[in-house]
Tab-separated table of C-alpha atoms in Angstrom:
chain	number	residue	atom	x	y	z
A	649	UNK	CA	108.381	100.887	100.728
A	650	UNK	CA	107.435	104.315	100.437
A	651	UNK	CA	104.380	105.879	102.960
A	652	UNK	CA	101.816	108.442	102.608
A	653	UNK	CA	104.423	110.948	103.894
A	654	UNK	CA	107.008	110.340	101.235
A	655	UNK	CA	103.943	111.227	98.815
A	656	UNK	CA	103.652	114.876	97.268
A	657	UNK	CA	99.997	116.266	97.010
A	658	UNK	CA	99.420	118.185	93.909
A	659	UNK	CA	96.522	121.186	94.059
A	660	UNK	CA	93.528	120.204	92.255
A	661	UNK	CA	94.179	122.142	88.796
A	662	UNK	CA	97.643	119.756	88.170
A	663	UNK	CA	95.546	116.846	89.198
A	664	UNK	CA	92.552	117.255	86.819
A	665	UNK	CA	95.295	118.102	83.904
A	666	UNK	CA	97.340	114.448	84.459
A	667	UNK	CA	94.045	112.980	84.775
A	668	UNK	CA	93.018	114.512	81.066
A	669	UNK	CA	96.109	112.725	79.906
A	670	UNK	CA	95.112	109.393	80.907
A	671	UNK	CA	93.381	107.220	78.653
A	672	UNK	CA	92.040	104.653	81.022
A	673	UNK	CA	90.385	104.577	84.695
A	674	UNK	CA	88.518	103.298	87.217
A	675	UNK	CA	85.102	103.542	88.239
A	676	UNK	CA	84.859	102.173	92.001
A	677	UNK	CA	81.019	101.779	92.896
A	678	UNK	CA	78.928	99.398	94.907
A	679	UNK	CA	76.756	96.607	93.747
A	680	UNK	CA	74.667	95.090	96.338
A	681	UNK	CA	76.632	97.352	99.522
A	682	UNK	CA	80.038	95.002	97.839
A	683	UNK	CA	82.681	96.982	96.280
A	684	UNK	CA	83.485	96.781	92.703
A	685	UNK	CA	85.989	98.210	90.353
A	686	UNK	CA	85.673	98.595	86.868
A	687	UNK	CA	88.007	99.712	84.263
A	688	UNK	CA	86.384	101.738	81.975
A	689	UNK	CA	87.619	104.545	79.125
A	690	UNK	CA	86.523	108.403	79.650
A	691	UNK	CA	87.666	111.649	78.865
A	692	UNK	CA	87.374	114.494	81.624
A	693	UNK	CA	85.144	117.537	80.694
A	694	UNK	CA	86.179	120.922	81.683
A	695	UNK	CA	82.666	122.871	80.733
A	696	UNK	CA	79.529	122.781	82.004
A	697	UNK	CA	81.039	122.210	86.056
A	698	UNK	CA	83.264	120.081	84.626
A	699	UNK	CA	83.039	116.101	85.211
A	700	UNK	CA	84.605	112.574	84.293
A	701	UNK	CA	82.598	110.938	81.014
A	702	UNK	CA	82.059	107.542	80.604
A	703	UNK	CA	79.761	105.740	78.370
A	704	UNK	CA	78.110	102.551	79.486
A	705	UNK	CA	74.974	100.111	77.659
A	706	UNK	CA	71.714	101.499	78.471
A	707	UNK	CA	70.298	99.113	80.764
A	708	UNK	CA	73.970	98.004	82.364
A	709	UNK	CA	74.556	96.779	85.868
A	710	UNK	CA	76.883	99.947	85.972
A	711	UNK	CA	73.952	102.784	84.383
A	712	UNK	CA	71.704	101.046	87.202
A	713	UNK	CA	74.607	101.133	89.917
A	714	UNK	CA	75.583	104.299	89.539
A	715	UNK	CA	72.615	106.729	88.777
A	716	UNK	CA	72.432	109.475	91.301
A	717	UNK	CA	75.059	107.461	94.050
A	718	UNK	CA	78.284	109.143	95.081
A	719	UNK	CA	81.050	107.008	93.511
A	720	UNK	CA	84.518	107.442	93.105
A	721	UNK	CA	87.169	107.323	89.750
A	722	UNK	CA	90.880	106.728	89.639
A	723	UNK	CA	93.200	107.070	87.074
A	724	UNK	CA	96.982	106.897	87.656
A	725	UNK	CA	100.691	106.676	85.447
A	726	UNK	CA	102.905	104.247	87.478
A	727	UNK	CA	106.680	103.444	85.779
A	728	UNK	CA	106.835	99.730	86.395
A	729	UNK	CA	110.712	100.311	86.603
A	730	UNK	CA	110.907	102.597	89.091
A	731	UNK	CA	107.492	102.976	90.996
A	732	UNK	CA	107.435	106.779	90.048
A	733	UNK	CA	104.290	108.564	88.967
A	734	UNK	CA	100.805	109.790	89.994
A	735	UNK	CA	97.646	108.964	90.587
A	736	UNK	CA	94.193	111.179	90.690
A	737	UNK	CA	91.003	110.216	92.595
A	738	UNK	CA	88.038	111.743	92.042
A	739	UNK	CA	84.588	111.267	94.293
A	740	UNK	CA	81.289	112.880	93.160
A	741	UNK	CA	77.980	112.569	92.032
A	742	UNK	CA	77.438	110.414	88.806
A	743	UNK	CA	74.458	111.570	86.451
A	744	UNK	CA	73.602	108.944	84.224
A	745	UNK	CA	71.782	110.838	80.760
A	746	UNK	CA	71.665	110.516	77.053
A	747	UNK	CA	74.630	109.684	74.907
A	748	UNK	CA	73.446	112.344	73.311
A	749	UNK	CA	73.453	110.451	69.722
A	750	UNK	CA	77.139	109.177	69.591
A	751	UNK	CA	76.249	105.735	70.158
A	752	UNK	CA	72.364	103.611	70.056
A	753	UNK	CA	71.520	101.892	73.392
A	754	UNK	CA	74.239	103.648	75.339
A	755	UNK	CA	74.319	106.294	78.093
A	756	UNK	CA	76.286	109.009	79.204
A	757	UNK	CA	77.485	108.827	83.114
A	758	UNK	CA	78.917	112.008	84.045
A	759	UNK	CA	80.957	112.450	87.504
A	760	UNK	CA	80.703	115.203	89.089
A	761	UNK	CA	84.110	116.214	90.766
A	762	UNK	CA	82.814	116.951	95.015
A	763	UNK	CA	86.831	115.969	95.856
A	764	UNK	CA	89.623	115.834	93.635
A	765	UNK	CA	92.929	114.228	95.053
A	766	UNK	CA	96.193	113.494	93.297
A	767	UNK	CA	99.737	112.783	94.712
A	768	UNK	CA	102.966	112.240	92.881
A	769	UNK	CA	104.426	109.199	93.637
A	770	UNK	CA	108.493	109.642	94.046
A	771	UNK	CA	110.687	106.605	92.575
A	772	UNK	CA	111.543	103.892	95.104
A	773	UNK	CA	114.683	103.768	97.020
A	774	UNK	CA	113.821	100.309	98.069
A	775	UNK	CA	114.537	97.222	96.187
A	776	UNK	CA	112.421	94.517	97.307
């Protein structure tokens, strides 16, 4: 099995362009001080101070969750051949506003990138 060592960072500007490829993530936030994980779609937003979009039901366990708490978002691409790939982690701020018309009863939860990590993950060497 690979480690963290055999990992290679990538600066934040090639991180925040595999993560605008991606289609789907993960919003990690807390619910009660427990951990939860939620698969969501999003696009990434480079204006404005940039951010990760979601859209969620107004009302939602997630709007309430997440308004104004630091949270964190992962995306990744993993071959399930060969192990190879990347993943991007971003922890910020979420702002949880209008949908700004696209869609009744929903809102808009924008993360604010604070930390952007991504690695390339190498193929494995291993076969297990």
């Amino acid at each position: 099995m690979n480690g963290d060592h055999d990992l290679l960072e990538l600066d934040r500007e090639r991180a925040l362009e595999l993560l605008a490829r991606a289609a789907v993530g993960r919003v990690v936030y807390t619910i009660r001080a427990l951990p939860a994980v939620l698969p969501v779609s999003f696009r990434l937003d480079l204006s404005d101070g940039g951010g990760v979009l979601l859209s969620a039901p107004a009302g939602s366990e997630l709007a309430r969750a997440v308004d104004d708490a630091v949270i964190a978002f992962e995306a990744d691409e993993v071959d399930g051949v060969d192990g190879s790939g990347w993943y991007v982690t971003v922890l910020g701020r979420a702002q949880v506003g209008p949908a700004a018309g696209r869609t009744p009863g929903a809102v808009r939860i924008r993360i604010r990138p604070e930390l952007v990590v991504g690695r390339r993950l190498p193929p494995r060497t291993d076969r297990a």
